[in-house]
Backbone as a ProteinNet text record, in pm:
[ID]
protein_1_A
[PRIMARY]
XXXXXXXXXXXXXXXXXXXXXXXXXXXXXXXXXXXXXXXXXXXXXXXXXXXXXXXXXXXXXXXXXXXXXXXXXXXXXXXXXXXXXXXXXXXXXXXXXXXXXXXXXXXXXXXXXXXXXXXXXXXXXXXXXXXXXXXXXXXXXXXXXXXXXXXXXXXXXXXXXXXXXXXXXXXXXXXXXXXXXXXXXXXXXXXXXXXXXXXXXXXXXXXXXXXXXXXXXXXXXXXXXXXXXXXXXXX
[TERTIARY]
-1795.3	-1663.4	-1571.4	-1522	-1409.8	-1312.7	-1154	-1012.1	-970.2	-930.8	-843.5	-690.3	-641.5	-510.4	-384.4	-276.2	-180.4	-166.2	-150.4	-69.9	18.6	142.4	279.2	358.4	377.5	495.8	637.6	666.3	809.8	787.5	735.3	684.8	792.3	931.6	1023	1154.9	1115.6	1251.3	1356.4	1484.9	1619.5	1580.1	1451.6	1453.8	1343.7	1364.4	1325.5	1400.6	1321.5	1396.5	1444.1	1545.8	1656.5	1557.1	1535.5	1479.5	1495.7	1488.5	1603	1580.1	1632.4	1626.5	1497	1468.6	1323.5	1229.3	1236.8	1095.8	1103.6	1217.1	1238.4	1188.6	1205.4	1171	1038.4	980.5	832.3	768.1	797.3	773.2	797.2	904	918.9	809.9	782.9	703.5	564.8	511.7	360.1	367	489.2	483.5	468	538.7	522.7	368.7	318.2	131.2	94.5	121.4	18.4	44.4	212.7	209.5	119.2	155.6	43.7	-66.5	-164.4	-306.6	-292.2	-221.5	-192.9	-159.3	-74.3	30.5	95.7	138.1	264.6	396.5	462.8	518.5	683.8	758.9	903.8	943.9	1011.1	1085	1214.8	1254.3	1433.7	1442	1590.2	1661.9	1686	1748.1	1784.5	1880.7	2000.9	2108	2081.1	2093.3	2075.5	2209.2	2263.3	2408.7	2383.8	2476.6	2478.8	2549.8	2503.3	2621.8	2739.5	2716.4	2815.2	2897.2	2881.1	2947	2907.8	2796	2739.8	2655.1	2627	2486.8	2426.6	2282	2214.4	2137.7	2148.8	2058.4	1917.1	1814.1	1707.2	1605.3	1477.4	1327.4	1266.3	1251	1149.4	1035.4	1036.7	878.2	784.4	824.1	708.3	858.9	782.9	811.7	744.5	747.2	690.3	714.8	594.2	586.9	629.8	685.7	684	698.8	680	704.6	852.8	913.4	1064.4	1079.3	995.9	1007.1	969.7	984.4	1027.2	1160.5	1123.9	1200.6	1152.9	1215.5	1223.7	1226.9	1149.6	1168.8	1236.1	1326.8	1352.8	1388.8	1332.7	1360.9	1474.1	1539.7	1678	1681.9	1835.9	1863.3	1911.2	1934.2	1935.3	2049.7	2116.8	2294.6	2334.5	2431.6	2516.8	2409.9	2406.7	2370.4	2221.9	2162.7	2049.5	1989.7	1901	1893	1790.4	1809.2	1726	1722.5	1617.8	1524.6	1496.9	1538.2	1489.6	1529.8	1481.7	1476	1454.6	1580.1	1559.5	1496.1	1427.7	1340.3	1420.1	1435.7	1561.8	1459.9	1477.8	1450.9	1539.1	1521	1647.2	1595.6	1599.2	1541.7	1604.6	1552.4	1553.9	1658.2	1712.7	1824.5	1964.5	1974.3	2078.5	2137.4	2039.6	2008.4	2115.7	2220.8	2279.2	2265.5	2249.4	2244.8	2182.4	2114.2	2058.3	2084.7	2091.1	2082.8	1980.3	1914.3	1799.3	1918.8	1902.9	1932.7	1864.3	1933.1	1815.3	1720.6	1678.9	1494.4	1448.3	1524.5	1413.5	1392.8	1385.3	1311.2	1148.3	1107.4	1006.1	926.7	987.7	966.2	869	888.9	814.3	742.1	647.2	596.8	649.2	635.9	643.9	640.9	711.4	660.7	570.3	500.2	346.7	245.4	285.6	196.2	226.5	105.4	127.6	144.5	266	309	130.5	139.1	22.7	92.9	-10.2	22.1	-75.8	-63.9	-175.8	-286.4	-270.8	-355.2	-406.8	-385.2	-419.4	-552.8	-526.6	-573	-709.6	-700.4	-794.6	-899.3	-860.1	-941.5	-1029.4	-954.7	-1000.7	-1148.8	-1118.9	-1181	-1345	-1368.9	-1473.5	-1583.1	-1463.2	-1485.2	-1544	-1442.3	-1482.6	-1679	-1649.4	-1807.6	-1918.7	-1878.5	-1980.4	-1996.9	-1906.3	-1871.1	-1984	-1974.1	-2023.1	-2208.9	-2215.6	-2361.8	-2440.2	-2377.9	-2467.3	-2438.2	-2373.1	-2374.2	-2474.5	-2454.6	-2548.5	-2709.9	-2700.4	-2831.5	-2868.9	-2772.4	-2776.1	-2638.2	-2682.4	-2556.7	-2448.5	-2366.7	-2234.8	-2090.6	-2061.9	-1920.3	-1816.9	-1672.4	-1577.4	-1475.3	-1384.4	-1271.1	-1144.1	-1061.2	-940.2	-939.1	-937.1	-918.5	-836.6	-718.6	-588.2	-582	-617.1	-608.6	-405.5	-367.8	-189.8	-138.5	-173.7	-178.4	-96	-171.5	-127.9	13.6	29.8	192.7	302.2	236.6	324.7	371	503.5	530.9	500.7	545.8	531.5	441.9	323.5	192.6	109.2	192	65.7	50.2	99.9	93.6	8.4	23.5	-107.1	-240.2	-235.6	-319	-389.5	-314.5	-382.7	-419.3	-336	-400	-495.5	-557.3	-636.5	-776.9	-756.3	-866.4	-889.8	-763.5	-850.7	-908.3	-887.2	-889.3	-1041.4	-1051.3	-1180.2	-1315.9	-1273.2	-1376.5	-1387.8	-1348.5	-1406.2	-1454.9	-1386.6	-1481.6	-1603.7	-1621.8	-1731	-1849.6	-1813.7	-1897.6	-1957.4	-1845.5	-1911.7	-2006	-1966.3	-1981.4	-2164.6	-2191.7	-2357.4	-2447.4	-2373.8	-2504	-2545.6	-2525.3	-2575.4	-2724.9	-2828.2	-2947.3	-2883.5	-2846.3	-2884.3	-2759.3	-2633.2	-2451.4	-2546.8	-2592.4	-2596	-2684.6	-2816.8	-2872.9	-2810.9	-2704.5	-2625.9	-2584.9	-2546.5	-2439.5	-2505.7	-2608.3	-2721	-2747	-2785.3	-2826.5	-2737.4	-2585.7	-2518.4	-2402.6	-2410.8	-2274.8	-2333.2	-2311.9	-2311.5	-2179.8	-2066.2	-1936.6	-1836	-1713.6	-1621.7	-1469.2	-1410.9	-1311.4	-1150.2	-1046.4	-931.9	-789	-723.3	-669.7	-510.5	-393.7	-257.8	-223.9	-213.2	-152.3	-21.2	-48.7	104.8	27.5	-108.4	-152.2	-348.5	-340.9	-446.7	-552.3	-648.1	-778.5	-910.2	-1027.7	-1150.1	-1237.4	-1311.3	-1398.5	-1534.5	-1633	-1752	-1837	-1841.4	-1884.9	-1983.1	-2092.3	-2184.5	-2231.2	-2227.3	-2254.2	-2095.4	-1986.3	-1852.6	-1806.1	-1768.3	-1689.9	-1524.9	-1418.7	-1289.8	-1240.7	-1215.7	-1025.1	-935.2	-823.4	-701.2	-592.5	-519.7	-389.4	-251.8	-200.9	-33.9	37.8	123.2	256.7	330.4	343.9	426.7	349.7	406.4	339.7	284.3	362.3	329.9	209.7	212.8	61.5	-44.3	-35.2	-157.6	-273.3	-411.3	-481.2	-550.3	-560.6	-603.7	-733	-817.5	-977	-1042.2	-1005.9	-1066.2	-1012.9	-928.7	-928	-958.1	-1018.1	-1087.3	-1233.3	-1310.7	-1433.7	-1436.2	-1359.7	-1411	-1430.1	-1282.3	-1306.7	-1408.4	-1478.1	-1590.6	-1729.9	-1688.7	-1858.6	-1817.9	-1727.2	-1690.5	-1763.6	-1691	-1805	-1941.6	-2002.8	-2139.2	-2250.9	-2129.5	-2183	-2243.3
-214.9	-151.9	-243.3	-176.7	-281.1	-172.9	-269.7	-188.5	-271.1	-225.4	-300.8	-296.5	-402.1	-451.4	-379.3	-367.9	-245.3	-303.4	-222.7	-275	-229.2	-182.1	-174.2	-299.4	-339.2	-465.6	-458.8	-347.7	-352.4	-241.6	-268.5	-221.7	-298.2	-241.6	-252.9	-290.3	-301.1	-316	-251.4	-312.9	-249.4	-146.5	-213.6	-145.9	-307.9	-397.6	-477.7	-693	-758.7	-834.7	-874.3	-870.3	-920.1	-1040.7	-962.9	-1003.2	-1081	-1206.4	-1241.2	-1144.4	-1176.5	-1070.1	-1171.5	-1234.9	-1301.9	-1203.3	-1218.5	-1112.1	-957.6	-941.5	-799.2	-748.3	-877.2	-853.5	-877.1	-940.1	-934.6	-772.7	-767.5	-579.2	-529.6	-509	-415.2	-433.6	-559.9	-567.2	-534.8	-524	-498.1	-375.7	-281.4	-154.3	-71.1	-108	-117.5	-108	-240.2	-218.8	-131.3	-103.4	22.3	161.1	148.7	286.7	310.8	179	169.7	218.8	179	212.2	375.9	419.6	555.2	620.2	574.4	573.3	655.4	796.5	906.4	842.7	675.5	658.2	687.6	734.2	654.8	589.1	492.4	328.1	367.1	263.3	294.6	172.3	174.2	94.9	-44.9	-130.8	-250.9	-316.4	-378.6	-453.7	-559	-662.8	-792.1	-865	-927.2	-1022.7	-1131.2	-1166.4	-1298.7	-1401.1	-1537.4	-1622.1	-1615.6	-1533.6	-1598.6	-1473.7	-1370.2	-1227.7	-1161.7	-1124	-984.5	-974.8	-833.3	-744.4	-702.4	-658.9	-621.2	-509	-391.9	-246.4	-140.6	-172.8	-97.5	-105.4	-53.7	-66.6	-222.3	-233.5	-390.8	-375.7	-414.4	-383.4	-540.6	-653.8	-730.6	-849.6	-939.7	-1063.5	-1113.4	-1258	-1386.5	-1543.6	-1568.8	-1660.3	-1630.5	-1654.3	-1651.8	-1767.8	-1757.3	-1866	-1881.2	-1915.6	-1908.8	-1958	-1952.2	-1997.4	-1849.9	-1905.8	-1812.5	-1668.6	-1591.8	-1448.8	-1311.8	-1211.6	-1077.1	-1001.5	-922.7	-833.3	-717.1	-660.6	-509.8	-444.4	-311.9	-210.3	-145.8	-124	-92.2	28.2	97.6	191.2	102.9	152.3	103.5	112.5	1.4	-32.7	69.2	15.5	45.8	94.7	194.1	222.4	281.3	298.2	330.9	509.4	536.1	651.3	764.1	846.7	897.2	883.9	839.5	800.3	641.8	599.2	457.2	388.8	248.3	127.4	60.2	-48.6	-212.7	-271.5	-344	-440.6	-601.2	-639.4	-773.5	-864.8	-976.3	-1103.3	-1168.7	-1207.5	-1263	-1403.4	-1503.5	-1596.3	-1601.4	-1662.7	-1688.9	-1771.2	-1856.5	-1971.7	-1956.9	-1765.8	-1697.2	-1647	-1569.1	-1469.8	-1481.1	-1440.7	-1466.2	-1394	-1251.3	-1132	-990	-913.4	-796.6	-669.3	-514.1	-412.7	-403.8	-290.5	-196.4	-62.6	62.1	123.4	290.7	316.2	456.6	425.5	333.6	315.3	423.5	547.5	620.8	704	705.8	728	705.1	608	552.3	614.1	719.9	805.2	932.6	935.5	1091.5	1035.6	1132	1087.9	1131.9	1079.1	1157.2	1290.4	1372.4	1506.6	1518.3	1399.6	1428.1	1435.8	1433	1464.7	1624.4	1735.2	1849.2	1895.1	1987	2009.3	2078.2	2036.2	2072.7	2156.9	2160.9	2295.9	2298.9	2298.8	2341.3	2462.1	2530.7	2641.2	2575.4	2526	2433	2354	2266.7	2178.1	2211.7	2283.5	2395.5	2466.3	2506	2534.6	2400.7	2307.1	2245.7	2102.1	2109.7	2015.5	2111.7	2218.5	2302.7	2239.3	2233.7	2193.9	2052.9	1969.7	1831.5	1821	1873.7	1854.4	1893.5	2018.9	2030.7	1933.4	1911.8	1815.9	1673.1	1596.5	1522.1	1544.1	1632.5	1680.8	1693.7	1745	1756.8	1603.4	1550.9	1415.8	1321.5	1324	1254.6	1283.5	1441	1445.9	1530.4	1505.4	1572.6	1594.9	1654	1747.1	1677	1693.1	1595.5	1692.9	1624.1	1744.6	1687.9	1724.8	1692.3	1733.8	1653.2	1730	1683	1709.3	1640.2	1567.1	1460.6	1337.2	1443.8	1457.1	1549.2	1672.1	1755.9	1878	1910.8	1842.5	1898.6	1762.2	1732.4	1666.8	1781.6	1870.7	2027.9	2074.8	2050	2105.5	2017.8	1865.7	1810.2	1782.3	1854.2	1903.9	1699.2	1618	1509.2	1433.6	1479.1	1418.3	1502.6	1633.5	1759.5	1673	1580.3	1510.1	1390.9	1388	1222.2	1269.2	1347.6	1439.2	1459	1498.9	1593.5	1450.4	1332.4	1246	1184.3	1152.4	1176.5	1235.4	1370.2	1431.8	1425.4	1419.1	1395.8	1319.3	1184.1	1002.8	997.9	1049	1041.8	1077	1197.2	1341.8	1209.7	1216.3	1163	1025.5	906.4	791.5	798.7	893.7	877	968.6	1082	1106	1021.9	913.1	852.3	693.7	653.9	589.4	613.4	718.9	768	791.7	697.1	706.3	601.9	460.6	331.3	354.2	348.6	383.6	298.7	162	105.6	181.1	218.8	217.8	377.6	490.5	620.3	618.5	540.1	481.8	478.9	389.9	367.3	472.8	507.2	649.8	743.3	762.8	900.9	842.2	708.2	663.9	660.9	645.1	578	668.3	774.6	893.6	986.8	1074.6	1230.1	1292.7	1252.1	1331.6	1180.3	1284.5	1192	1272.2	1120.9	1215.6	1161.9	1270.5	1205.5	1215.1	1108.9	1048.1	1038.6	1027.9	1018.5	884.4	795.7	644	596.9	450.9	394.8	269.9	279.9	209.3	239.4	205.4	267.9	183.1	239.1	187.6	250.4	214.1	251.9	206.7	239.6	213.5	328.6	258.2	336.5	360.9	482.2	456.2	585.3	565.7	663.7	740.1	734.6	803.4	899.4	824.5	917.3	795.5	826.6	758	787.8	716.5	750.9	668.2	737.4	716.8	739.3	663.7	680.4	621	698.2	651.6	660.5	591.3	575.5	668.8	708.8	786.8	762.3	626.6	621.3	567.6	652.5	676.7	515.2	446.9	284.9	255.3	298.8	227.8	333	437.4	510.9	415.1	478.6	368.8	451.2	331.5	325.8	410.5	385.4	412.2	259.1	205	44.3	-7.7	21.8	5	49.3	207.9	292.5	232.5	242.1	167.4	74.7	-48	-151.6	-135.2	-65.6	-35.2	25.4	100.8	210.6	135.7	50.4	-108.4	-154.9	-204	-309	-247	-143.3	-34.3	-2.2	-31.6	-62	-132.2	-295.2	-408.6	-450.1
852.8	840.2	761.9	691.5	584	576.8	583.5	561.7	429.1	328.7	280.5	255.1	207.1	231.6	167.9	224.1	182.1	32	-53.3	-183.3	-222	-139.9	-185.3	-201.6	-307.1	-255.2	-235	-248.8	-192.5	-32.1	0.1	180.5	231.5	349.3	422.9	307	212.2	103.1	117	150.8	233.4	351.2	438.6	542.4	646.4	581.2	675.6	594.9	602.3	551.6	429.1	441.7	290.4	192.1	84.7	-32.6	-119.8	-221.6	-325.9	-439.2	-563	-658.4	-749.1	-732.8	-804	-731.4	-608.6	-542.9	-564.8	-580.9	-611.3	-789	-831	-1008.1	-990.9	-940	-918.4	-833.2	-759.5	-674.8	-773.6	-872.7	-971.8	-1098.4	-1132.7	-1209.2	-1146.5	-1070.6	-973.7	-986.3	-973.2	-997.5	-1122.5	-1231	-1315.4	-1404.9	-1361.2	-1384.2	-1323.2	-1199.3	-1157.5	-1167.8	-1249.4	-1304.4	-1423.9	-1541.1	-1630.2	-1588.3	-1527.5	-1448.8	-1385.1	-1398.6	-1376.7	-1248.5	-1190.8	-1055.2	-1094.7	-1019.6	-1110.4	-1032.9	-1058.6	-1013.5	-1046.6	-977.1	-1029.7	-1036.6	-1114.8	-1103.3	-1076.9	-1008.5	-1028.5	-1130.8	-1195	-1264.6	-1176.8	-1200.7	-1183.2	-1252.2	-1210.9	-1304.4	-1298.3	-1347.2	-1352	-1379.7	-1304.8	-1312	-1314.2	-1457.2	-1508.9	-1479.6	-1467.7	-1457.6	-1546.6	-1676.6	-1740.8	-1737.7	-1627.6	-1616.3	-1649.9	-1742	-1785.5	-1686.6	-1762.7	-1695.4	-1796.8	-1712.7	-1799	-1744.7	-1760.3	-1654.9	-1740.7	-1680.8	-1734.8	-1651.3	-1711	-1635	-1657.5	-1505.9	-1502.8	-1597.1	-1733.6	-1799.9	-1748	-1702.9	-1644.9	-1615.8	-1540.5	-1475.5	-1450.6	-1502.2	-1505.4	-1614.7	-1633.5	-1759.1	-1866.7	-1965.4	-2104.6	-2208	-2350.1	-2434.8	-2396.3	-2339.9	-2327	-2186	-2117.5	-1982.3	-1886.5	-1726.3	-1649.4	-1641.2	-1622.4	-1665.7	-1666.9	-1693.8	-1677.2	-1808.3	-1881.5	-1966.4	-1921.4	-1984.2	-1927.1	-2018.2	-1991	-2119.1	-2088.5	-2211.8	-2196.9	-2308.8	-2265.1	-2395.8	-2468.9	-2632	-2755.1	-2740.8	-2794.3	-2857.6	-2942.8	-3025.1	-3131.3	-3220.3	-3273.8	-3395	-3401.2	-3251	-3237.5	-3280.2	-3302.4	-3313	-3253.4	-3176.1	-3029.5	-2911.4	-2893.6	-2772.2	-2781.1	-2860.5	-2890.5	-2751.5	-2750.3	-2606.3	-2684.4	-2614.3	-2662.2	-2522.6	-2600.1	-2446.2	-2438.7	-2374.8	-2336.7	-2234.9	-2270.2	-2194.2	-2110.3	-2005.8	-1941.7	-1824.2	-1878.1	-1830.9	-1693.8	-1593.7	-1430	-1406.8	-1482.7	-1473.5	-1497.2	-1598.5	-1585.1	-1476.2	-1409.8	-1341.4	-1162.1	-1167.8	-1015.4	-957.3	-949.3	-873.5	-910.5	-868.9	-852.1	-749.3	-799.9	-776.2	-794.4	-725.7	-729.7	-734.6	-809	-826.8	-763.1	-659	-578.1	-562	-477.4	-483.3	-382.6	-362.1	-283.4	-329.6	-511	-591.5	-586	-523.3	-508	-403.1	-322.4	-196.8	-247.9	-340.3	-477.9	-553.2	-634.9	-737.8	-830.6	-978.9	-1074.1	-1129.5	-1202.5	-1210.4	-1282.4	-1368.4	-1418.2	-1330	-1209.5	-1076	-1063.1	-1079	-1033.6	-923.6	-889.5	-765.3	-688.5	-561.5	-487.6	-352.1	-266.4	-198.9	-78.9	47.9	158.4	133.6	16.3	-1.2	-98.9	-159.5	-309.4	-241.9	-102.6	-70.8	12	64.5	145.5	13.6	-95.7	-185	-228.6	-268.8	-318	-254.1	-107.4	-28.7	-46.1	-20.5	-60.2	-214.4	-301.1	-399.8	-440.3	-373.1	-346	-300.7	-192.5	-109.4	-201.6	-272.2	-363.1	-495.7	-499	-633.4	-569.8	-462.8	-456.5	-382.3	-318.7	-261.2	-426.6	-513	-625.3	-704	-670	-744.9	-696.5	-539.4	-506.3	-444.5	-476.9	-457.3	-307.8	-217.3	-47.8	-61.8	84.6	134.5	198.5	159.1	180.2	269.1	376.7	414.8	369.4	339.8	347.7	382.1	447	537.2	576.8	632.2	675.6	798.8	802.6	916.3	1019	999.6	1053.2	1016.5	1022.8	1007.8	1006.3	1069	1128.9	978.1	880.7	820.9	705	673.2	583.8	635	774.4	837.1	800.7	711.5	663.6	552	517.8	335.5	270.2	366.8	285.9	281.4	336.2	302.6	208.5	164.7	47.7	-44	-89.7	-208.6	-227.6	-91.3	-53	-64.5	-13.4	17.6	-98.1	-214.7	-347	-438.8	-412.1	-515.7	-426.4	-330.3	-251	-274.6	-296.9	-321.6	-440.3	-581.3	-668.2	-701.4	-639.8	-708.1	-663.3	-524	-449.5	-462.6	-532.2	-585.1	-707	-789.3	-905.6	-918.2	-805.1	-779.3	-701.8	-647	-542.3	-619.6	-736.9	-741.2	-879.2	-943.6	-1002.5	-994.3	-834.6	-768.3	-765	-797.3	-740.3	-855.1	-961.2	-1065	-1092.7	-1082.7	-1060.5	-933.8	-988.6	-868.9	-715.9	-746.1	-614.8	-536.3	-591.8	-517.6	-463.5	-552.3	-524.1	-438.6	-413.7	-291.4	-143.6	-172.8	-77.1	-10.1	-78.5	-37.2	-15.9	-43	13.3	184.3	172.6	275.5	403.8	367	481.2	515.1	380.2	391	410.6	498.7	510.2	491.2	600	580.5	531.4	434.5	433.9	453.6	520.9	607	512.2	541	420	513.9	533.4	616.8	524.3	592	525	619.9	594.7	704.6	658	703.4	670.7	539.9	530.7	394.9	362.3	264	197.5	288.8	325.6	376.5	376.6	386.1	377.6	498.2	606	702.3	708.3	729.8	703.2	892.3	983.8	1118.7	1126.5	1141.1	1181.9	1116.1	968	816.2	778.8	893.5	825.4	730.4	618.4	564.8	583.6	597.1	660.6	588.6	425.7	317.2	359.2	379.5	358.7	300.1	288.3	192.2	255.3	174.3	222.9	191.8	275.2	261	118.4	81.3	-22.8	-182.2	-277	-384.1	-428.9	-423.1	-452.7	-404.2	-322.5	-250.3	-255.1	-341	-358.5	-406.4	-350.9	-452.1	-586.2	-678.9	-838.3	-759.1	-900.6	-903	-867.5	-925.8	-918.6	-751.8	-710.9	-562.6	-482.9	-494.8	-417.1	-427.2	-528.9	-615.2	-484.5	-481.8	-420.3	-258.4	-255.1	-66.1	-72.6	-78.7	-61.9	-85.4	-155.2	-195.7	-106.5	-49	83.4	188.7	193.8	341	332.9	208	201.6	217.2	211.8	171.4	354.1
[MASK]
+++++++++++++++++++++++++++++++++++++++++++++++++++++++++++++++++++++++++++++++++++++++++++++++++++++++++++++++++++++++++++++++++++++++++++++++++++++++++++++++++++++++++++++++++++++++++++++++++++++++++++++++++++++++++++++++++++++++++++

């Protein structure tokens, strides 16, 4: 049995202990990559206050190292003279830096609207689908189902739910073409069960396999983090 480890980093952010704005530019930047990696996340904005009185307000595009030292990139709208849609991206070294906003972070509560709205009838079709999707991948008969059934009565888990089934359906059934992994999984899976928690985990008991995911979009997991929990429960 293997769980692995939550990966939200802003987990209790203005709801447990007071943060500095270095750790907060770091959470924003962690998020950031894993929207890259394809998270339908929302970011909120961020201001950045200067010692010398300015600000500076846009998307965390990374934090860390640079030729310049320690600091924050952030993409910003374009000044004077810009034309469109354009973004200026800004550097702002760590030694400026006196104070931080987060701007609505319960933005971060939703996904993106490049996430298609889903639906308890949506989800019920589709788990059917799933099982077959993977019984022919791997060769036997495979069930799949809802951990919680009273899981569907909750409008704010349909969504966990749907990236869930899709992230899953498509790692697991690609999970089963490597001879020795699809081995595995003939051998040790029969049913797999799909779970809504307070963080993403994987445990393998009695040929059930038991995914789950977090409530909040941040901590959905990638493919490459599903991939590994699911080898962990093998290993």
């Amino acid at each position: 049995m293997s769980t692995s480890k939550p990966v939200d980093p802003l987990e209790s952010l203005a709801r447990g202990p007071v943060r500095s704005a270095w750790e907060v530019l770091e959470a924003m930047s962690i998020l950031m990559r894993r929207r890259d990696e394809g998270l339908p996340l929302n970011l909120p904005q961020v201001t950045v206050f200067l010692r010398s009185g300015r600000e500076v307000t846009g998307l965390v595009r990374e934090y860390g190292e640079f030729r310049q030292g320690r600091g924050v990139l952030l993409t910003t709208s374009s000044g004077y003279g810009s034309r469109g849609d354009a973004l200026d991206v800004t550097f702002v070294p760590d030694g400026v830096i006196e104070a931080l906003t987060l701007h609505d972070a319960t933005v971060l509560d939703t996904p993106a609207k490049s996430m298609p709205e889903s639906s308890p009838m949506h989800l019920r079709r589709h788990l059917p689908a799933m099982a077959d999707r993977l019984s022919s991948a791997w060769g036997t008969k495979v069930a799949v189902e809802l951990g919680t059934p009273a899981d569907l009565e909750q409008e704010a888990h349909i969504q966990s739910l749907a990236w869930l089934v899709e992230r899953a359906g498509e790692v697991l059934s690609t999970m089963a073409g490597p001879p020795d992994v699809g081995a595995a999984l003939r051998e040790q899976v029969r049913k797999v069960r799909l779970f809504v928690g307070d963080a993403f985990g994987a445990k393998l008991t009695d040929g059930t396999l038991d995914l789950t995911t977090s409530r909040r979009p941040a901590a959905w997991p990638l493919d490459s983090e599903l991939n590994q929990a699911v080898m962990d429960t093998l290993s």
